[in-house]
Short mmCIF file of C-alpha atoms and ligand atoms in Angstrom, two decimals:
data_model
loop_
_atom_site.label_atom_id
_atom_site.label_comp_id
_atom_site.label_asym_id
_atom_site.label_seq_id
_atom_site.Cartn_x
_atom_site.Cartn_y
_atom_site.Cartn_z
CA UNK A 1 16.02 19.71 -6.56
CA UNK A 2 15.42 16.05 -4.95
CA UNK A 3 14.90 13.39 -7.58
CA UNK A 4 11.47 12.73 -6.03
CA UNK A 5 10.34 16.60 -5.69
CA UNK A 6 7.42 17.26 -7.11
CA UNK A 7 6.25 13.80 -8.12
CA UNK A 8 3.13 12.36 -6.42
CA UNK A 9 2.46 8.66 -4.99
CA UNK A 10 -0.63 7.45 -5.65
CA UNK A 11 -3.21 5.12 -4.07
CA UNK A 12 -3.30 2.78 -6.92
CA UNK A 13 -2.92 4.10 -10.90
CA UNK A 14 -3.33 2.21 -13.55
CA UNK A 15 0.15 0.57 -14.73
CA UNK A 16 0.57 -0.12 -18.65
CA UNK A 17 3.14 -2.22 -20.12
CA UNK A 18 3.19 -1.72 -24.20
CA UNK A 19 1.33 -4.57 -25.24
CA UNK A 20 -2.10 -2.88 -24.49
CA UNK A 21 -1.17 -0.50 -27.25
CA UNK A 22 -0.21 -3.21 -29.52
CA UNK A 23 -4.05 -4.60 -29.06
CA UNK A 24 -5.66 -1.36 -29.29
CA UNK A 25 -3.49 -0.69 -32.50
CA UNK A 26 -4.78 -4.00 -34.11
CA UNK A 27 -8.50 -2.79 -33.43
CA UNK A 28 -7.61 0.60 -35.40
CA UNK A 29 -5.32 -1.43 -38.36
CA UNK A 30 -8.84 -3.39 -38.93
CA UNK A 31 -11.07 -0.49 -38.22
CA UNK A 32 -12.80 -2.57 -35.38
CA UNK A 33 -13.26 0.60 -33.30
CA UNK A 34 -16.88 -0.05 -32.94
CA UNK A 35 -18.63 -1.85 -29.89
CA UNK A 36 -17.96 -5.80 -30.01
CA UNK A 37 -15.01 -7.14 -32.22
CA UNK A 38 -12.06 -9.51 -31.80
CA UNK A 39 -10.58 -8.09 -28.95
CA UNK A 40 -14.07 -8.26 -26.91
CA UNK A 41 -14.09 -12.06 -27.83
CA UNK A 42 -10.59 -13.02 -27.01
CA UNK A 43 -11.11 -10.68 -23.60
CA UNK A 44 -14.14 -12.91 -22.67
CA UNK A 45 -12.34 -15.92 -23.41
CA UNK A 46 -9.07 -15.06 -21.70
CA UNK A 47 -10.64 -14.19 -18.69
CA UNK A 48 -12.85 -17.36 -18.94
CA UNK A 49 -9.58 -19.40 -19.06
CA UNK A 50 -7.86 -17.62 -16.36
CA UNK A 51 -10.65 -17.67 -13.72
CA UNK A 52 -12.27 -21.04 -14.80
CA UNK A 53 -15.49 -19.03 -14.21
CA UNK A 54 -17.44 -20.71 -17.25
CA UNK A 55 -18.42 -17.91 -19.42
CA UNK A 56 -17.86 -14.54 -19.58
CA UNK A 57 -19.60 -11.38 -20.99
CA UNK A 58 -17.62 -8.06 -21.23
CA UNK A 59 -19.31 -5.12 -20.06
CA UNK A 60 -18.98 -1.58 -19.54
CA UNK A 61 -18.52 -1.27 -16.10
CA UNK A 62 -18.52 -3.34 -12.98
CA UNK A 63 -21.79 -1.51 -11.95
CA UNK A 64 -23.30 -2.59 -15.23
CA UNK A 65 -22.53 -5.97 -14.27
CA UNK A 66 -23.97 -5.87 -11.12
CA UNK A 67 -27.08 -4.38 -12.54
CA UNK A 68 -27.52 -7.23 -15.08
CA UNK A 69 -26.87 -9.79 -12.24
CA UNK A 70 -29.42 -8.60 -10.30
CA UNK A 71 -31.77 -8.81 -13.37
CA UNK A 72 -30.56 -12.57 -14.30
CA UNK A 73 -31.40 -13.52 -10.51
CA UNK A 74 -35.03 -11.63 -11.44
CA UNK A 75 -34.83 -9.35 -8.76
CA UNK A 76 -37.94 -7.28 -9.23
CA UNK A 77 -39.50 -4.04 -7.97
CA UNK A 78 -39.81 -4.50 -3.73
CA UNK A 79 -37.57 -7.61 -3.81
CA UNK A 80 -35.04 -7.85 -0.97
CA UNK A 81 -31.25 -8.15 -1.70
CA UNK A 82 -29.17 -8.44 0.98
CA UNK A 83 -25.89 -6.73 0.34
CA UNK A 84 -22.28 -6.34 2.09
CA UNK A 85 -22.84 -2.93 4.23
CA UNK A 86 -18.78 -2.08 4.16
CA UNK A 87 -18.28 -1.47 0.45
CA UNK A 88 -18.45 1.32 -2.17
CA UNK A 89 -21.90 2.70 -3.03
CA UNK A 90 -21.51 0.81 -7.03
CA UNK A 91 -22.26 -2.55 -5.15
CA UNK A 92 -25.61 -1.06 -3.89
CA UNK A 93 -26.70 1.16 -6.44
CA UNK A 94 -27.89 -1.31 -8.98
CA UNK A 95 -30.36 -2.45 -6.15
CA UNK A 96 -31.78 0.75 -6.22
CA UNK A 97 -32.18 0.85 -10.14
CA UNK A 98 -34.37 -2.00 -9.80
CA UNK A 99 -36.56 -0.42 -6.90
CA UNK A 100 -35.56 -3.46 -4.81
CA UNK A 101 -34.89 -3.31 -1.32
CA UNK A 102 -31.21 -3.12 -0.12
CA UNK A 103 -30.81 -4.99 3.63
CA UNK A 104 -27.50 -4.35 4.56
CA UNK A 105 -25.13 -7.15 5.88
CA UNK A 106 -22.34 -5.88 8.58
CA UNK A 107 -19.10 -7.47 8.07
CA UNK A 108 -17.23 -9.77 10.54
CA UNK A 109 -13.69 -9.10 12.10
CA UNK A 110 -11.73 -11.85 10.49
CA UNK A 111 -11.57 -10.66 6.74
CA UNK A 112 -13.94 -7.19 7.25
CA UNK A 113 -16.44 -8.96 4.60
CA UNK A 114 -20.05 -10.28 4.95
CA UNK A 115 -20.67 -11.63 8.35
CA UNK A 116 -22.13 -15.05 7.77
CA UNK A 117 -23.68 -14.76 11.29
CA UNK A 118 -25.24 -11.32 10.42
CA UNK A 119 -26.44 -12.99 6.95
CA UNK A 120 -28.17 -15.29 9.20
CA UNK A 121 -30.13 -13.17 11.04
CA UNK A 122 -31.40 -11.36 8.13
CA UNK A 123 -32.23 -14.20 5.98
CA UNK A 124 -34.36 -15.25 9.07
CA UNK A 125 -36.37 -12.37 8.80
CA UNK A 126 -36.34 -11.96 4.99
CA UNK A 127 -36.38 -15.74 4.04
CA UNK A 128 -37.77 -15.03 0.15
CA UNK A 129 -35.06 -12.46 -0.47
CA UNK A 130 -34.01 -12.74 -4.07
CA UNK A 131 -30.38 -12.45 -4.13
CA UNK A 132 -27.36 -11.83 -1.88
CA UNK A 133 -24.32 -9.75 -3.23
CA UNK A 134 -21.34 -10.66 -1.19
CA UNK A 135 -18.09 -8.26 -1.49
CA UNK A 136 -14.64 -9.47 -1.26
CA UNK A 137 -13.17 -6.17 0.20
CA UNK A 138 -9.60 -4.84 -0.67
CA UNK A 139 -9.13 -8.14 -2.48
CA UNK A 140 -9.72 -10.11 0.71
CA UNK A 141 -11.67 -13.33 0.09
CA UNK A 142 -14.84 -13.53 2.32
CA UNK A 143 -16.11 -16.63 4.36
CA UNK A 144 -17.13 -18.00 1.04
CA UNK A 145 -17.74 -21.71 2.44
CA UNK A 146 -20.04 -20.11 5.78
CA UNK A 147 -21.93 -17.83 3.00
CA UNK A 148 -22.49 -20.46 0.41
CA UNK A 149 -23.82 -22.60 2.70
CA UNK A 150 -26.39 -20.10 4.22
CA UNK A 151 -27.56 -18.83 0.69
CA UNK A 152 -28.31 -22.72 -0.01
CA UNK A 153 -30.23 -23.21 2.99
CA UNK A 154 -32.35 -20.07 1.91
CA UNK A 155 -32.45 -21.01 -1.75
CA UNK A 156 -30.90 -17.59 -2.30
CA UNK A 157 -29.03 -16.51 -5.16
CA UNK A 158 -25.20 -15.48 -4.25
CA UNK A 159 -23.74 -12.67 -6.67
CA UNK A 160 -19.87 -12.20 -5.84
CA UNK A 161 -18.84 -8.82 -6.18
CA UNK A 162 -15.39 -9.46 -7.43
CA UNK A 163 -14.59 -5.94 -8.42
CA UNK A 164 -11.42 -5.78 -6.15
CA UNK A 165 -10.52 -9.50 -6.00
CA UNK A 166 -9.51 -10.59 -9.70
CA UNK A 167 -6.75 -13.02 -9.41
CA UNK A 168 -7.50 -13.49 -5.53
CA UNK A 169 -8.24 -17.32 -4.75
CA UNK A 170 -10.34 -19.16 -2.38
CA UNK A 171 -9.23 -22.62 -1.22
CA UNK A 172 -7.40 -22.47 -4.80
CA UNK A 173 -10.60 -21.33 -6.81
CA UNK A 174 -10.85 -17.62 -7.99
CA UNK A 175 -13.15 -15.23 -6.41
CA UNK A 176 -15.93 -14.28 -8.55
CA UNK A 177 -16.73 -17.96 -9.87
CA UNK A 178 -18.05 -19.54 -6.46
CA UNK A 179 -21.58 -17.54 -6.80
CA UNK A 180 -24.40 -18.46 -9.36
CA UNK A 181 -23.22 -15.25 -10.89
CA UNK A 182 -20.06 -12.90 -10.02
CA UNK A 183 -18.38 -9.34 -11.48
CA UNK A 184 -15.22 -7.79 -12.11
CA UNK A 185 -14.19 -4.43 -12.52
CA UNK A 186 -11.51 -3.22 -14.68
CA UNK A 187 -11.80 0.66 -13.37
CA UNK A 188 -8.89 2.83 -13.61
CA UNK A 189 -7.74 2.16 -9.99
CA UNK A 190 -8.68 -1.77 -10.12
CA UNK A 191 -5.64 -4.54 -9.99
CA UNK A 192 -5.97 -4.29 -14.04
CA UNK A 193 -7.97 -1.51 -16.10
CA UNK A 194 -9.22 -1.08 -19.45
CA UNK A 195 -9.42 2.82 -18.39
CA UNK A 196 -13.44 1.75 -17.54
CA UNK A 197 -15.28 -1.73 -18.24
CA UNK A 198 -16.54 -4.74 -16.29
CA UNK A 199 -17.41 -8.44 -16.68
CA UNK A 200 -20.17 -10.62 -15.73
CA UNK A 201 -19.27 -14.25 -15.55
CA UNK A 202 -21.02 -17.70 -14.88
CA UNK A 203 -20.88 -21.37 -15.16
CA UNK A 204 -24.23 -21.15 -16.68
CA UNK A 205 -23.90 -20.16 -20.51
CA UNK A 206 -27.63 -19.17 -20.98
CA UNK A 207 -27.07 -16.87 -17.99
CA UNK A 208 -24.18 -15.14 -19.75
CA UNK A 209 -26.00 -14.91 -23.09
CA UNK A 210 -28.72 -13.48 -21.63
CA UNK A 211 -26.70 -11.08 -20.22
CA UNK A 212 -24.83 -10.46 -23.59
CA UNK A 213 -28.56 -9.90 -25.16
CA UNK A 214 -29.53 -7.39 -22.49
CA UNK A 215 -26.50 -5.44 -22.79
CA UNK A 216 -27.21 -4.68 -26.37
CA UNK A 217 -30.49 -3.04 -25.99
CA UNK A 218 -32.04 -6.40 -25.89
CA UNK A 219 -32.64 -6.89 -29.90
CA UNK A 220 -34.45 -9.91 -30.97
CA UNK A 221 -32.87 -12.15 -33.83
CA UNK A 222 -34.76 -10.72 -36.42
CA UNK A 223 -33.36 -8.54 -39.24
CA UNK A 224 -36.11 -5.56 -38.54
CA UNK A 225 -34.92 -4.02 -35.16
CA UNK A 226 -37.58 -6.16 -32.84
CA UNK A 227 -37.48 -5.56 -29.09
CA UNK A 228 -39.86 -7.62 -26.61
CA UNK A 229 -37.73 -6.43 -24.01
CA UNK A 230 -36.08 -3.26 -22.07
CA UNK A 231 -32.25 -3.61 -22.86
CA UNK A 232 -29.29 -1.28 -22.32
CA UNK A 233 -26.52 -0.27 -23.92
CA UNK A 234 -23.80 -2.15 -21.48
CA UNK A 235 -20.88 -3.34 -23.93
CA UNK A 236 -17.55 -3.07 -24.08
CA UNK A 237 -16.36 -1.62 -27.12
CA UNK A 238 -13.42 -3.52 -29.00
CA UNK A 239 -10.70 -0.60 -28.30
CA UNK A 240 -10.91 -0.93 -24.54
CA UNK A 241 -11.10 -4.78 -24.51
CA UNK A 242 -7.48 -4.59 -26.53
CA UNK A 243 -6.37 -2.84 -23.26
CA UNK A 244 -7.93 -5.25 -21.19
CA UNK A 245 -6.14 -8.13 -23.13
CA UNK A 246 -2.74 -6.37 -22.64
CA UNK A 247 -3.48 -5.84 -18.92
CA UNK A 248 -4.44 -9.79 -18.16
CA UNK A 249 -1.06 -10.63 -19.14
CA UNK A 250 0.54 -9.03 -16.28
CA UNK A 251 -2.15 -9.58 -13.96
CA UNK A 252 -0.16 -12.08 -11.68
CA UNK A 253 2.76 -10.02 -11.80
CA UNK A 254 0.41 -7.21 -10.30
CA UNK A 255 -0.77 -9.37 -7.65
CA UNK A 256 2.71 -10.08 -6.60
CA UNK A 257 3.69 -6.42 -6.61
CA UNK A 258 0.67 -6.01 -4.66
CA UNK A 259 1.61 -8.30 -2.03
CA UNK A 260 5.00 -7.31 -1.59
CA UNK A 261 3.81 -4.13 -0.64
CA UNK A 262 1.58 -5.29 1.69
CA UNK A 263 4.25 -7.50 3.26
CA UNK A 264 6.43 -4.41 3.49
CA UNK A 265 3.96 -2.51 5.43
CA UNK A 266 3.32 -5.42 7.88
CA UNK A 267 6.90 -5.84 8.57
CA UNK A 268 7.33 -2.10 9.10
CA UNK A 269 4.62 -1.92 11.22
CA UNK A 270 5.15 -4.98 13.28
CA UNK A 271 6.88 -3.56 16.41
CA UNK A 272 3.60 -1.26 16.66
CA UNK A 273 1.09 -2.30 18.80
CA UNK A 274 -1.13 0.48 17.97
CA UNK A 275 -1.51 -0.48 14.14
CA UNK A 276 -2.69 -3.45 12.53
CA UNK A 277 -2.91 -4.34 8.98
CA UNK A 278 -6.12 -5.29 7.01
CA UNK A 279 -6.75 -9.45 7.93
CA UNK A 280 -6.42 -12.13 5.46
CA UNK A 281 -8.34 -14.94 5.28
CA UNK A 282 -6.27 -18.21 5.98
CA UNK A 283 -8.14 -20.09 3.68
CA UNK A 284 -7.43 -17.57 0.53
CA UNK A 285 -4.58 -15.63 -1.51
CA UNK A 286 -5.60 -12.11 -1.83
CA UNK A 287 -4.68 -10.11 -4.44
CA UNK A 288 -3.58 -7.12 -1.92
CA UNK A 289 -5.48 -4.82 -3.89
CA UNK A 290 -5.47 -1.94 -1.18
CA UNK A 291 -3.29 -2.52 1.90
CA UNK A 292 -5.55 -0.91 4.80
CA UNK A 293 -4.29 -0.41 8.58
CA UNK A 294 -6.26 0.10 11.21
CA UNK A 295 -5.62 2.38 14.70
CA UNK A 296 -5.69 0.44 18.11
CA UNK A 297 -9.12 1.46 20.03
CA UNK A 298 -8.30 3.94 22.55
CA UNK A 299 -5.16 5.01 20.67
CA UNK A 300 -5.28 9.33 20.63
CA UNK A 301 -4.15 9.15 16.78
CA UNK A 302 -6.79 9.43 13.82
CA UNK A 303 -6.83 8.10 10.19
CA UNK A 304 -7.38 11.84 9.28
CA UNK A 305 -4.06 13.12 10.98
CA UNK A 306 -2.40 10.04 8.84
CA UNK A 307 -3.99 11.07 5.63
CA UNK A 308 -3.59 14.84 6.10
CA UNK A 309 0.65 14.13 7.21
CA UNK A 310 0.40 12.12 3.76
CA UNK A 311 -0.95 14.31 1.38
CA UNK A 312 1.37 17.46 2.83
CA UNK A 313 4.03 15.08 1.21
CA UNK A 314 1.79 14.69 -2.17
CA UNK A 315 1.09 11.08 -1.31
CA UNK A 316 -2.19 9.83 -1.60
CA UNK A 317 -4.61 7.85 0.92
CA UNK A 318 -7.74 7.20 1.33
CA UNK A 319 -10.32 6.49 4.20
CA UNK A 320 -11.88 3.13 3.97
CA UNK A 321 -15.29 2.75 2.23
CA UNK A 322 -17.62 4.70 4.66
CA UNK A 323 -20.63 1.79 5.53
CA UNK A 324 -23.81 1.82 3.17
CA UNK A 325 -25.77 2.26 6.57
CA UNK A 326 -24.16 5.58 7.27
CA UNK A 327 -24.85 6.84 3.76
CA UNK A 328 -27.70 9.68 3.63
CA UNK A 329 -29.03 7.80 0.74
CA UNK A 330 -29.38 4.12 2.24
CA UNK A 331 -30.12 5.75 5.98
CA UNK A 332 -33.59 4.16 5.68
CA UNK A 333 -32.31 0.47 5.07
CA UNK A 334 -32.28 -2.12 7.21
CA UNK A 335 -29.01 -3.13 8.53
CA UNK A 336 -27.98 -6.49 10.62
CA UNK A 337 -25.12 -6.36 12.81
CA UNK A 338 -22.44 -8.43 13.52
CA UNK A 339 -22.84 -8.32 16.95
CA UNK A 340 -25.16 -6.47 19.86
CA UNK A 341 -22.51 -3.91 20.44
CA UNK A 342 -23.64 -0.45 19.72
CA UNK A 343 -20.94 -0.19 17.37
CA UNK A 344 -20.81 -2.22 14.18
CA UNK A 345 -18.10 -4.24 13.08
CA UNK A 346 -17.76 -1.90 9.73
CA UNK A 347 -18.52 1.40 11.30
CA UNK A 348 -15.46 0.37 13.82
CA UNK A 349 -13.14 -0.24 10.63
CA UNK A 350 -14.08 2.86 8.95
CA UNK A 351 -13.58 5.27 12.35
CA UNK A 352 -10.18 3.50 13.02
CA UNK A 353 -8.80 2.73 9.61
CA UNK A 354 -7.24 4.01 6.27
CA UNK A 355 -6.31 2.40 3.06
CA UNK A 356 -2.27 3.20 1.93
CA UNK A 357 -0.89 3.89 -0.93
CA UNK A 358 -0.57 0.82 -2.82
CA UNK A 359 0.34 1.73 -6.59
CA UNK A 360 2.74 -1.01 -7.59
CA UNK A 361 4.87 1.76 -9.12
CA UNK A 362 5.81 2.71 -5.86
CA UNK A 363 9.72 2.36 -5.13
CA UNK A 364 11.04 1.35 -2.31
CA UNK A 365 12.26 4.96 -1.33
CA UNK A 366 8.84 5.78 -2.02
CA UNK A 367 7.55 3.16 0.85
CA UNK A 368 10.53 3.96 3.31
CA UNK A 369 9.01 7.46 2.88
CA UNK A 370 5.32 6.33 3.69
CA UNK A 371 6.32 4.43 6.53
CA UNK A 372 8.37 6.94 8.05
CA UNK A 373 5.67 9.30 8.04
CA UNK A 374 3.07 6.80 9.27
CA UNK A 375 5.56 5.29 12.16
CA UNK A 376 5.88 8.86 12.99
CA UNK A 377 2.57 9.32 14.91
CA UNK A 378 3.35 6.16 16.72
CA UNK A 379 6.89 6.21 18.12
C1 PLP B 1 -15.29 -0.41 -8.27
C2 PLP B 1 -16.00 -1.43 -7.68
C3 PLP B 1 -17.35 -1.46 -8.36
C4 PLP B 1 -17.85 -0.74 -9.72
O1 PLP B 1 -17.02 -1.31 -10.56
P1 PLP B 1 -16.98 -0.01 -11.71
O2 PLP B 1 -16.04 -0.51 -12.57
O3 PLP B 1 -16.30 1.02 -11.14
O4 PLP B 1 -18.33 0.32 -12.26
C5 PLP B 1 -18.24 -2.35 -7.47
N1 PLP B 1 -17.99 -2.74 -6.37
C6 PLP B 1 -16.92 -2.57 -5.80
C7 PLP B 1 -16.69 -3.25 -4.69
C8 PLP B 1 -15.79 -1.72 -6.14
O5 PLP B 1 -14.97 -1.49 -5.94
#
């Protein structure tokens, strides 16, 4: 039997180092297994120190963080919220929780993120929109200068969905720290994980305090259990925060390895005009959470063929996120395109793209195998 037979190559699976268990053990030793406790506080402080975000609230999921961000932005029933169209549904779902109205904004081709052109068009029609949620897709920073300027002009709150881009920077500053509110995710396949969890961050301490308050059932400061608002059970537990503290020690190392995978793919496909890698923002430094490729327009190879061929060798890959305007559940939403062409930028990327295995535990043999399978379609 060959060395790698029976082994699965993953898209992006958790990578643990040992320190995670020490922090978890501490939680057990001190019986801080209940929600909250020293690991939660420490993880918040360590994340704030690492990103420069100001203040941080550790939550049960990135989705919970987006939900609370909308509440902090004052989003109510019927309010327009402008949101990246090419993303995971978790970006968009919390808008529906609040019975607000998602307005979907196409991508631009340079970074695959929210198109400032489409954003401006949408705000001209919805000048009283309550919030903009901008995603940094696959870890690549969006065109933040342009987006911030437009948000300022229309006095609309920018929420950064940095779930995929923790450790990515734009002009030297961490993604997630540009908007009034930012969110990160520690879901299992993200660049670091707590097995499940998220964080809401802001430079405004009162906003983060409000988030923590809402996340702990909105309990008023009284001995008897008194509530003047509807709250949520969205806090992170002290056990999972321990995993996060151990992971955070290795975040830069994870980023470096992700970048190496992206560079290996880029070099391996450089001679093939039919393949392009997902674009980088020249003003940023991406974490390369997932390496993605697109197939040239007009080429007969399809993403499904490549995904099937990888799957046959027990190698995990994944389609590009299916744009929100193509989702049955969001089909009624207004959608603003980057150009007047029939097909939107996001749909075109979806049709021609796929996410390549980006697991930092991939060996060079694993990478050679993946590259050989993909190249086989084009040479
Ligand atoms: C993973 C992800 C989320 C949701 O984070 P969870 O922690 O899984 O709730 C939100 N937005 C984007 C873009 C994501 O990739």
